Amino acid sequence: MNTILEYQGILENEIQKISFPKEPANLYDPLTYFLTLGGKRTRPTLAMLGANLFGEPGIKALNAAIAVELFHNFTLIHDDIMDDAPLRRGMQTVHEKWDTNVGILSGDALFVVAYQYLAKHDVDVLPRLLEIFSKTALEVCEGQQMDMDFETRDDVSIDEYIEMIRLKTSVLLGAALEMGATIAKASKEDAQHIYDFGMNIGLAFQIQDDILDLYADPEKFGKQVGGDVIANKKTYLQLSAYQHASETTHGTLKTLETETDLAEKVSQVRSIFDEIGVREMAEQKKEEFYQNALTAMEKINVPAANKENLLGLAKMLMSREV
Amino acid sequence: MNTILEYQGILENEIQKISFPKEPANLYDPLTYFLTLGGKRTRPTLAMLGANLFGEPGIKALNAAIAVELFHNFTLIHDDIMDDAPLRRGMQTVHEKWDTNVGILSGDALFVVAYQYLAKHDVDVLPRLLEIFSKTALEVCEGQQMDMDFETRDDVSIDEYIEMIRLKTSVLLGAALEMGATIAKASKEDAQHIYDFGMNIGLAFQIQDDILDLYADPEKFGKQVGGDVIANKKTYLQLSAYQHASETTHGTLKTLETETDLAEKVSQVRSIFDEIGVREMAEQKKEEFYQNALTAMEKINVPAANKENLLGLAKMLMSREV
């Protein structure tokens, strides 16, 4: 059986089995609700694959994996409040279905439960797991704050953008893998390499996300193509466009930010992006991160066969169309 | 030197020394700001006194103590958002000085830092410390949710109220002491007793809080006397009054809830409370919890001299006028 699918199955099953107290209903019902919204469980799968890579059964990292997934869901609940998002995976967000206070507090509670899962690990690895987990959690907060700060700034550099996505989304992929590696008693060097692998895959993944927003096949994408353009969101594409645009084009892009015919806006912005060649720039940056990831993986001192699952997953993530 | 004052001094000094990264400023500046607002540092002092009780220097529990204080401040930042409170210790709350999103996210970050301090403890006590800390953190969330639920309910029983204040405020006092006791390698039984001591002192303290709101000496109190009455807040006094009021008095109390002459409202409500004798009921309940605390302390198997600090602190908390 395919290891990745097997791990995803185990995780989904375990996550659905998590049982919260009945009362107070307004604290715990939102958590049961949110955890049934699904998702690909990519991050916890990485924790299990991280252990597997170093010759241990992935199941040994199950509690750390669940901690990572609960943490991720906690950040989604709070981010949805901060972004005032009505929907998550096509369903109402917690603060929409209940209210903002419920979103804040049930998110807090979920964060505690994440630490409770992590604390189930043996003391021979617990301190290092806590160290990775807490450091990463702080970094994710930093990334989210940078993202919010960017909304009102017009001088965001591409380097700052990369740093923001690194903190907000990529470090958690690296951390999940490193936690699995730690549980499998990988060497310090190998633990660092697998972290670097995950973080670079995360960066490539996020740039792919930016590309897909505008260049996905609408029939396959499932979301509105051009959503970031419509929202004038700072993405790798947008920042590259502004950086390389002539003064005239720069002005046109600025004007288009207030265009109310949204189909027209997306179409014109795409034309300008194509002219500047920002898609190629983004593809190149994505490839750079992907190659960094592969280089990190090469340095890891385990049989080549052990690497197949993660290399396959990385390749799949890179070529995704949705 | 008085041990309590000494510990408070050490704690205040350590807390002021906590240095957060400079960036993102909107994530970390609010934490530096909030932690300088002061407070009596009662909870972390209890963690140090918990170790001291069992013959260890309180300083051994310093990191757990700081974790408790940071956790407490995290809950205050989030509670202030949920309660829409403009002021905390006479200064602007975080969400007022910045905004709600900053309050949510910087609170989250502070919670992570609390766990980072806790994780500094040795592995021989770390799992138990994490267990106490996370369990208590969840209970505090439950208490806050109950408190919010109470606002829109008119059938809150006194038992439910006691359970709410137990969760929202009292368990953290017990947990702080038990964490100190755990670090000092107290027996399981003694750890339970000191937890019970702290929790009962917390319950007595909270009822004292309810009493003081209406019966404090205005010259000493520093806050508006009758604030809970003006806000129609469910307190031990209010719930007791409604429970023991005749049908007519019940109606009068209901009518007074919408009285706009606030001085008149407070004065009339106090007259009714006095007639029913709710202050005596509250004093009796407070004394009951205080005696429970003393009974728990008696069971602890350490020299009487070791108990003096905590018994003195408890006595002081019970007779406070502000």
XYZ file of C-alpha atoms in Angstrom:
644
model
C 0.000 0.000 0.000
C 1.136 3.529 -0.734
C 2.705 4.825 2.487
C 1.451 8.365 2.040
C -2.152 7.305 1.531
C -1.832 4.906 4.433
C -0.568 7.649 6.725
C -3.258 10.059 5.566
C -5.852 7.384 6.341
C -4.463 6.723 9.805
C -4.346 10.442 10.540
C -7.838 11.204 9.300
C -9.141 8.333 11.387
C -7.278 9.481 14.515
C -8.336 13.089 14.058
C -11.979 12.119 13.688
C -11.657 10.051 16.868
C -10.569 13.031 18.970
C -13.338 13.522 21.450
C -13.788 16.824 23.231
C -15.852 17.305 26.394
C -19.550 18.052 25.831
C -19.502 21.256 27.863
C -19.125 24.156 27.431
C -20.624 23.421 24.020
C -19.584 26.824 22.632
C -15.970 26.012 23.399
C -15.730 22.456 22.089
C -18.402 22.081 19.389
C -16.530 24.494 17.079
C -13.460 22.280 17.330
C -15.320 19.097 16.411
C -16.912 21.040 13.562
C -13.667 22.493 12.265
C -11.735 19.231 12.399
C -14.367 17.482 10.270
C -13.920 20.017 7.453
C -11.119 17.810 6.229
C -8.068 18.882 4.298
C -5.230 16.816 2.925
C -3.476 16.456 6.297
C -0.210 17.206 4.508
C 1.628 18.542 7.548
C 0.999 15.620 9.914
C 1.721 13.193 7.072
C 5.132 14.858 6.810
C 5.776 14.211 10.505
C 5.084 10.505 9.972
C 7.162 10.445 6.786
C 9.991 12.157 8.677
C 10.177 9.201 11.074
C 9.761 6.730 8.211
C 12.679 8.263 6.319
C 14.999 7.342 9.175
C 13.802 3.771 9.377
C 11.117 4.033 12.041
C 7.443 3.246 11.454
C 5.609 6.524 10.868
C 3.123 5.592 13.556
C 5.801 6.356 16.144
C 5.363 10.037 15.259
C 1.574 9.928 15.411
C 1.150 12.171 18.448
C 3.566 14.786 17.155
C 1.777 14.590 13.805
C -1.587 15.235 15.429
C -0.062 18.097 17.423
C 1.114 19.658 14.157
C -2.313 19.276 12.535
C -4.157 20.700 15.564
C -1.738 23.605 15.690
C -2.335 24.226 11.985
C -6.100 24.198 12.523
C -5.754 26.563 15.484
C -3.906 29.029 13.258
C -6.585 28.679 10.575
C -9.374 29.467 13.074
C -7.563 32.591 14.285
C -6.384 33.624 10.801
C -9.968 33.394 9.532
C -10.988 35.919 12.189
C -8.104 38.234 11.334
C -8.771 37.951 7.594
C -12.533 38.186 8.145
C -12.945 35.094 5.955
C -16.513 33.782 5.644
C -15.609 30.358 4.282
C -13.039 27.648 4.891
C -13.055 24.635 2.593
C -16.450 25.743 1.333
C -17.991 25.768 4.798
C -18.637 28.584 7.278
C -15.641 29.640 9.351
C -15.933 29.294 13.137
C -16.358 33.006 13.824
C -19.091 33.151 11.142
C -20.981 30.090 12.364
C -20.622 31.135 16.031
C -18.974 34.507 16.710
C -15.558 36.123 17.040
C -15.253 35.437 20.759
C -15.998 31.763 20.211
C -13.392 31.729 17.449
C -10.736 33.271 19.681
C -11.392 31.043 22.680
C -11.960 27.728 20.923
C -8.793 28.402 18.916
C -6.896 28.939 22.173
C -8.265 25.670 23.522
C -7.209 23.799 20.393
C -3.681 25.114 20.796
C -3.587 23.644 24.311
C -4.795 20.278 22.993
C -1.994 20.366 20.402
C 0.555 20.676 23.208
C -1.193 17.861 25.069
C -0.639 15.531 22.111
C 2.975 16.572 21.800
C 3.541 15.963 25.508
C 2.645 12.289 25.046
C 6.103 11.639 23.610
C 8.839 10.104 25.720
C 11.210 12.326 27.645
C 14.158 11.258 25.512
C 12.765 13.327 22.635
C 10.211 15.577 24.340
C 12.419 18.605 25.069
C 13.641 18.773 21.456
C 10.095 18.305 20.108
C 8.855 21.129 22.319
C 11.734 23.299 21.193
C 11.009 22.764 17.494
C 7.259 23.093 17.974
C 7.293 26.310 20.024
C 9.942 27.983 17.891
C 7.915 27.193 14.782
C 4.659 28.341 16.378
C 6.242 31.720 17.130
C 7.548 31.958 13.582
C 4.088 31.241 12.181
C 2.726 34.105 14.328
C 5.500 36.339 12.979
C 4.619 35.389 9.402
C 0.940 36.102 9.951
C 1.791 39.502 11.460
C 4.044 40.344 8.511
C 1.268 39.329 6.120
C -1.165 41.675 7.883
C 1.417 44.464 7.976
C 1.929 44.066 4.210
C -1.719 44.945 3.533
C -1.134 48.574 4.401
C 2.404 48.874 3.045
C 3.384 49.751 -0.505
C 7.099 49.168 -0.206
C 7.173 45.407 0.342
C 10.261 43.882 -1.265
C 10.373 40.430 -2.821
C 12.848 39.346 -0.157
C 10.440 40.419 2.560
C 7.669 38.546 0.802
C 9.755 35.371 0.687
C 10.547 35.783 4.378
C 6.839 36.207 5.143
C 5.770 33.031 3.320
C 8.737 31.199 4.806
C 7.529 32.024 8.314
C 3.797 31.845 7.735
C 3.681 28.521 5.914
C 7.021 26.914 5.071
C 8.671 26.465 8.447
C 5.815 24.268 9.648
C 6.504 21.778 6.853
C 10.157 21.680 7.812
C 9.287 21.400 11.500
C 6.835 18.524 10.930
C 9.522 16.557 9.128
C 12.160 17.397 11.704
C 9.876 16.298 14.529
C 9.431 12.940 12.818
C 13.191 12.717 12.309
C 13.790 13.583 15.973
C 11.462 10.786 17.076
C 13.410 8.410 14.808
C 16.645 9.583 16.454
C 18.125 11.051 13.287
C 21.487 12.765 13.662
C 21.512 16.491 14.249
C 22.851 17.072 10.733
C 20.223 14.909 9.080
C 17.500 16.573 11.149
C 18.663 19.925 9.810
C 18.715 18.617 6.234
C 15.189 17.251 6.400
C 14.030 20.541 7.910
C 15.663 22.393 5.006
C 14.036 19.996 2.557
C 10.585 20.679 4.035
C 11.041 24.415 4.290
C 12.172 24.713 0.676
C 9.346 22.504 -0.548
C 7.039 24.813 1.425
C 8.473 27.885 -0.278
C 8.164 26.304 -3.723
C 4.630 25.198 -2.852
C 3.621 28.716 -1.845
C 4.978 30.260 -5.035
C 3.143 27.558 -6.975
C 0.058 28.737 -5.071
C 0.627 32.289 -6.296
C 1.061 31.062 -9.878
C -2.047 28.864 -9.783
C -4.208 31.715 -8.531
C -3.867 33.386 -11.925
C -2.755 30.636 -14.287
C -4.701 27.585 -13.143
C -7.079 25.806 -15.508
C -10.460 27.219 -14.388
C -12.112 23.840 -15.050
C -9.815 22.078 -12.598
C -9.068 24.859 -10.114
C -12.308 24.829 -8.116
C -11.759 28.416 -6.946
C -12.150 31.685 -8.779
C -9.088 32.230 -10.943
C -7.522 35.632 -10.254
C -8.748 35.951 -6.662
C -5.435 37.449 -5.544
C -5.485 39.962 -8.408
C -9.031 41.010 -7.552
C -8.030 41.521 -3.906
C -4.850 43.400 -4.956
C -2.985 40.877 -2.844
C 0.753 41.100 -2.672
C 2.022 37.870 -4.203
C 5.240 36.834 -5.861
C 3.627 37.648 -9.208
C 2.378 41.064 -8.208
C 5.570 42.165 -6.474
C 7.674 40.956 -9.423
C 5.421 42.825 -11.820
C 5.739 46.078 -9.919
C 9.479 45.609 -9.582
C 10.039 45.077 -13.319
C 7.329 47.330 -14.754
C 8.177 50.478 -16.694
C 6.914 53.685 -15.161
C 3.913 53.687 -17.506
C 3.010 50.070 -16.828
C 3.440 50.719 -13.113
C 0.823 53.449 -13.411
C -1.510 51.177 -15.373
C -1.221 48.468 -12.706
C -1.979 51.017 -9.973
C -5.038 52.217 -11.878
C -6.229 48.650 -12.379
C -6.270 48.114 -8.605
C -9.491 50.118 -8.453
C -11.043 48.657 -11.636
C -14.562 47.501 -10.783
C -15.137 45.241 -13.794
C -13.403 42.297 -12.203
C -13.188 40.050 -15.284
C -11.638 42.955 -17.159
C -9.279 43.642 -14.260
C -8.014 40.049 -14.146
C -7.664 39.900 -17.916
C -5.709 43.172 -18.174
C -3.473 42.401 -15.226
C -2.704 38.998 -16.727
C -1.755 40.629 -20.035
C 0.649 42.941 -18.272
C 2.078 40.091 -16.184
C 2.574 38.057 -19.380
C 4.301 40.967 -21.083
C 6.687 41.405 -18.151
C 7.139 37.661 -17.877
C 6.336 37.329 -14.180
C 5.037 33.802 -14.533
C 8.463 32.687 -15.767
C 10.128 34.585 -12.924
C 7.908 32.811 -10.443
C 8.445 29.406 -12.060
C 12.172 30.016 -11.880
C 12.042 30.944 -8.201
C 9.884 27.927 -7.490
C 12.364 25.678 -9.301
C 15.208 27.226 -7.290
C 13.514 26.300 -4.012
C 12.684 22.848 -5.340
C 16.318 22.279 -6.236
C 17.388 23.500 -2.778
C 15.047 20.904 -1.328
C 16.510 18.136 -3.478
C 20.049 19.169 -2.523
C 19.131 18.988 1.155
C 17.619 15.542 0.635
C 20.736 14.302 -1.144
C 22.813 15.089 1.927
C 20.724 12.828 4.132
C 22.526 9.689 5.095
C 19.890 6.986 4.563
C 19.341 4.391 1.805
C 17.914 5.862 -1.397
C 14.828 3.676 -1.064
C 13.896 5.450 2.180
C 13.699 8.744 0.307
C 11.237 7.631 -2.333
C 8.069 8.565 -0.466
C 9.148 12.102 0.298
C 10.668 12.709 -3.125
C 7.478 11.414 -4.724
C 5.331 13.630 -2.541
C 7.488 16.664 -3.321
C 7.261 16.010 -7.059
C 3.505 15.654 -6.797
C 3.180 18.897 -4.851
C 5.273 20.715 -7.466
C 3.152 19.604 -10.413
C -0.245 20.067 -8.782
C -2.876 21.940 -10.739
C -5.221 22.767 -7.896
C 13.672 39.374 54.368
C 10.039 38.528 53.770
C 10.008 35.594 51.345
C 6.888 36.726 49.502
C 8.231 40.198 48.833
C 11.564 38.706 47.850
C 9.915 36.378 45.333
C 7.758 39.167 43.958
C 10.863 41.253 43.473
C 12.731 38.453 41.704
C 9.737 37.806 39.457
C 9.146 41.432 38.555
C 12.801 41.768 37.699
C 12.838 38.607 35.563
C 9.622 39.566 33.775
C 10.944 43.006 32.939
C 14.095 41.367 31.590
C 12.181 39.259 29.041
C 13.288 40.549 25.694
C 11.234 39.932 22.591
C 12.515 40.249 19.017
C 12.237 43.733 17.528
C 10.262 42.592 14.483
C 7.466 42.274 13.638
C 6.890 45.225 15.970
C 3.116 44.772 15.926
C 3.535 41.265 17.274
C 6.077 41.862 20.026
C 5.691 45.506 21.120
C 2.234 44.775 22.607
C 3.781 42.059 24.773
C 6.504 44.315 26.141
C 3.827 46.944 26.759
C 1.428 44.578 28.497
C 4.048 42.997 30.742
C 5.109 46.411 32.047
C 1.588 47.181 33.251
C 2.525 45.391 36.437
C 0.225 43.541 38.769
C 0.934 41.770 42.016
C 2.410 38.685 40.310
C 0.429 36.569 42.773
C 0.248 33.432 40.604
C 3.959 33.078 39.866
C 4.751 33.904 43.497
C 2.577 30.909 44.410
C 4.640 28.659 42.129
C 7.802 29.723 43.956
C 6.122 29.374 47.361
C 4.958 25.893 46.323
C 8.565 24.786 45.925
C 9.588 26.615 49.086
C 6.902 24.816 51.101
C 8.574 21.508 50.343
C 12.028 22.661 51.306
C 13.412 23.796 47.972
C 14.483 27.360 47.190
C 11.638 29.051 45.335
C 14.052 30.073 42.613
C 14.044 26.462 41.418
C 10.488 27.054 40.218
C 11.303 30.347 38.508
C 10.702 29.200 34.925
C 7.412 27.513 35.762
C 6.442 30.648 37.675
C 7.155 32.843 34.663
C 5.218 30.412 32.453
C 2.218 30.801 34.765
C 2.448 34.594 34.708
C 2.818 34.753 30.915
C -0.116 32.386 30.507
C -2.167 34.594 32.824
C -1.268 37.681 30.791
C -2.125 35.877 27.547
C -5.601 35.125 28.938
C -5.985 38.768 30.011
C -5.130 40.038 26.511
C -7.678 37.708 24.904
C -10.315 38.213 27.637
C -10.038 41.974 27.177
C -10.948 41.510 23.508
C -13.871 39.238 24.352
C -15.127 41.564 27.075
C -14.442 44.623 24.926
C -12.587 46.162 27.866
C -10.946 49.530 27.168
C -8.657 49.551 30.197
C -6.442 47.142 32.109
C -4.756 48.386 35.263
C -5.723 51.908 34.260
C -3.970 51.658 30.886
C -5.270 50.945 27.386
C -5.817 47.285 26.598
C -3.827 45.807 23.709
C -6.742 45.680 21.261
C -7.549 49.316 22.099
C -3.998 50.590 21.744
C -3.407 48.518 18.578
C -6.381 46.560 17.215
C -8.247 43.296 17.690
C -6.072 41.337 15.265
C -2.933 42.436 17.065
C -4.560 41.431 20.360
C -5.396 37.955 19.061
C -2.023 37.284 17.487
C 0.237 38.778 20.136
C -1.772 36.862 22.740
C -1.150 33.651 20.807
C 2.572 34.417 20.673
C 2.695 35.051 24.420
C 1.092 31.659 25.033
C 3.907 30.037 23.036
C 6.513 31.894 25.083
C 4.831 30.611 28.258
C 5.339 27.035 27.055
C 8.944 27.881 26.155
C 9.628 28.897 29.748
C 7.946 25.782 31.098
C 9.992 23.595 28.748
C 13.196 24.811 30.416
C 12.564 22.460 33.325
C 14.360 19.136 33.599
C 12.808 16.033 32.095
C 12.342 14.448 35.512
C 9.516 16.918 36.195
C 8.688 18.268 32.727
C 5.939 15.803 31.721
C 4.022 16.385 34.960
C 4.460 20.164 34.690
C 3.127 20.094 31.131
C 0.232 17.935 32.248
C -0.786 20.322 35.027
C -0.223 23.402 32.890
C -2.185 22.246 29.825
C -5.053 20.788 31.851
C -5.341 24.069 33.741
C -5.114 26.145 30.568
C -8.050 24.227 29.105
C -10.028 24.693 32.307
C -9.403 28.430 32.224
C -10.780 28.487 28.655
C -13.823 26.536 29.855
C -14.383 29.010 32.683
C -14.152 31.973 30.329
C -16.645 30.350 27.952
C -19.057 29.668 30.839
C -18.719 33.276 31.954
C -19.601 34.492 28.453
C -22.478 32.021 28.207
C -23.854 33.318 31.526
C -24.310 36.804 30.067
C -27.256 35.682 27.962
C -28.713 33.153 30.405
C -31.192 33.890 33.175
C -31.165 30.484 34.826
C -27.602 30.369 36.163
C -27.490 28.449 39.439
C -25.137 29.267 42.298
C -23.430 25.898 41.794
C -22.790 26.733 38.149
C -21.423 30.111 39.192
C -19.037 28.484 41.661
C -17.916 26.062 38.951
C -17.329 28.974 36.569
C -15.130 30.940 38.995
C -13.359 27.720 39.960
C -12.379 27.139 36.341
C -11.834 30.724 35.271
C -9.667 31.853 38.161
C -9.181 29.362 41.004
C -7.585 26.365 39.311
C -4.633 28.457 38.161
C -3.773 29.289 41.786
C -3.889 25.600 42.654
C -1.886 24.692 39.561
C 0.821 27.282 40.263
C 1.323 25.854 43.750
C 1.262 22.274 42.511
C 3.831 23.051 39.834
C 6.141 24.429 42.517
C 5.477 21.339 44.648
C 6.217 19.073 41.673
C 9.551 20.784 41.105
C 10.349 20.235 44.805
C 9.466 16.545 44.382
C 6.544 16.626 46.809
C 4.620 13.362 47.178
C 1.573 12.868 44.994
C -0.708 13.285 48.023
C 0.956 16.490 49.180
C 0.842 17.857 45.630
C -2.910 17.251 45.612
C -3.313 18.940 49.007
C -1.439 22.060 47.978
C -3.490 22.198 44.787
C -6.662 21.992 46.889
C -5.333 24.707 49.175
C -4.720 27.028 46.225
C -7.990 26.304 44.505
C -10.006 26.949 47.644
C -8.113 30.148 48.394
C -8.924 31.138 44.808
C -12.622 30.485 45.309
C -12.661 32.429 48.586
C -10.726 35.238 46.900
C -13.221 35.467 44.052
C -16.207 35.631 46.398
C -14.363 38.305 48.361
C -14.057 40.107 45.025
C -17.826 39.962 44.580
C -18.377 41.280 48.102
C -15.869 44.103 47.735
C -17.482 45.304 44.526
C -20.501 46.458 46.511
C -19.279 46.715 50.094
C -15.761 48.087 49.811
C -14.812 51.360 51.417
C -15.009 53.779 48.466
C -12.050 55.730 49.846
C -9.798 52.674 49.756
C -11.286 50.735 46.838
C -9.867 52.698 43.922
C -12.617 51.480 41.588
C -16.250 52.480 41.314
C -18.180 50.721 44.062
C -21.158 48.815 42.627
C -19.684 48.253 39.170
C -21.064 44.705 39.020
C -24.529 45.931 40.050
C -24.495 48.633 37.398
C -23.531 46.049 34.764
C -26.157 43.568 36.065
C -23.316 41.109 36.389
C -24.060 37.692 37.752
C -22.072 37.468 40.983
C -22.418 35.417 44.127
C -24.328 38.336 45.659
C -26.714 38.780 42.753
C -27.460 35.105 42.260
C -28.036 34.640 46.009
C -30.366 37.636 46.055
C -32.463 36.308 43.197
C -32.534 32.855 44.762
C -33.782 34.076 48.146
C -35.955 37.018 47.062
C -39.731 36.972 47.473
C -41.709 37.226 44.255
C -42.239 40.957 44.793
C -38.568 41.651 45.555
C -37.587 39.541 42.557
C -39.705 41.841 40.415
C -38.163 44.935 41.978
C -34.647 43.613 41.296
C -35.572 42.893 37.674
C -36.961 46.415 37.260
C -33.827 47.904 38.802
C -31.701 46.238 36.121
C -32.868 48.917 33.679
C -32.708 51.828 36.150
C -30.737 54.619 34.523
C -29.971 56.651 37.660
C -26.942 54.565 38.525
C -26.325 55.895 42.034
C -29.984 55.212 42.811
C -29.693 51.758 41.264
C -26.696 50.793 43.384
C -28.268 52.197 46.528
C -31.597 50.415 46.058
C -30.012 47.113 45.076
C -27.783 47.300 48.145
C -30.826 47.874 50.364
C -32.499 44.794 48.947
C -29.318 42.740 49.258
C -28.993 43.871 52.888
C -32.588 42.947 53.617
C -32.095 39.459 52.169
C -28.727 39.145 53.863
C -26.707 38.205 50.820
C -23.516 39.714 52.179
C -23.637 37.297 55.121
C -24.343 34.419 52.739
C -21.321 35.362 50.681
C -19.115 35.830 53.747
C -20.193 32.393 54.948
C -19.379 30.781 51.605
C -16.037 32.529 51.515
C -15.248 31.293 55.014
C -16.217 27.766 53.975
C -13.688 27.825 51.141
C -11.069 29.370 53.406
C -11.566 26.588 55.941
C -11.327 23.984 53.156
C -8.008 25.539 52.222
C -6.737 25.396 55.797
C -7.830 21.756 56.114
C -5.921 20.885 52.950
C -2.834 22.655 54.290
C -3.044 20.790 57.607
C -2.748 17.488 55.770
C 0.553 18.441 54.185
C 3.448 16.591 55.677
C 6.061 19.327 56.180
C 7.252 21.227 59.280
C 4.790 23.882 60.455
C 7.409 26.595 59.874
C 7.392 25.806 56.140
C 3.703 26.654 55.986
C 3.948 30.123 57.467
C 4.469 32.027 54.222
C 1.481 30.521 52.455
C -0.799 30.730 55.487
C 0.195 34.353 55.945
C -0.451 35.121 52.302
C -3.832 33.398 52.438
C -4.831 35.345 55.529
C -3.786 38.572 53.868
C -5.751 37.794 50.727
C -8.853 37.041 52.795
C -8.780 40.323 54.695
C -7.925 42.561 51.769
C -10.015 45.673 51.309
C -9.118 46.418 47.687
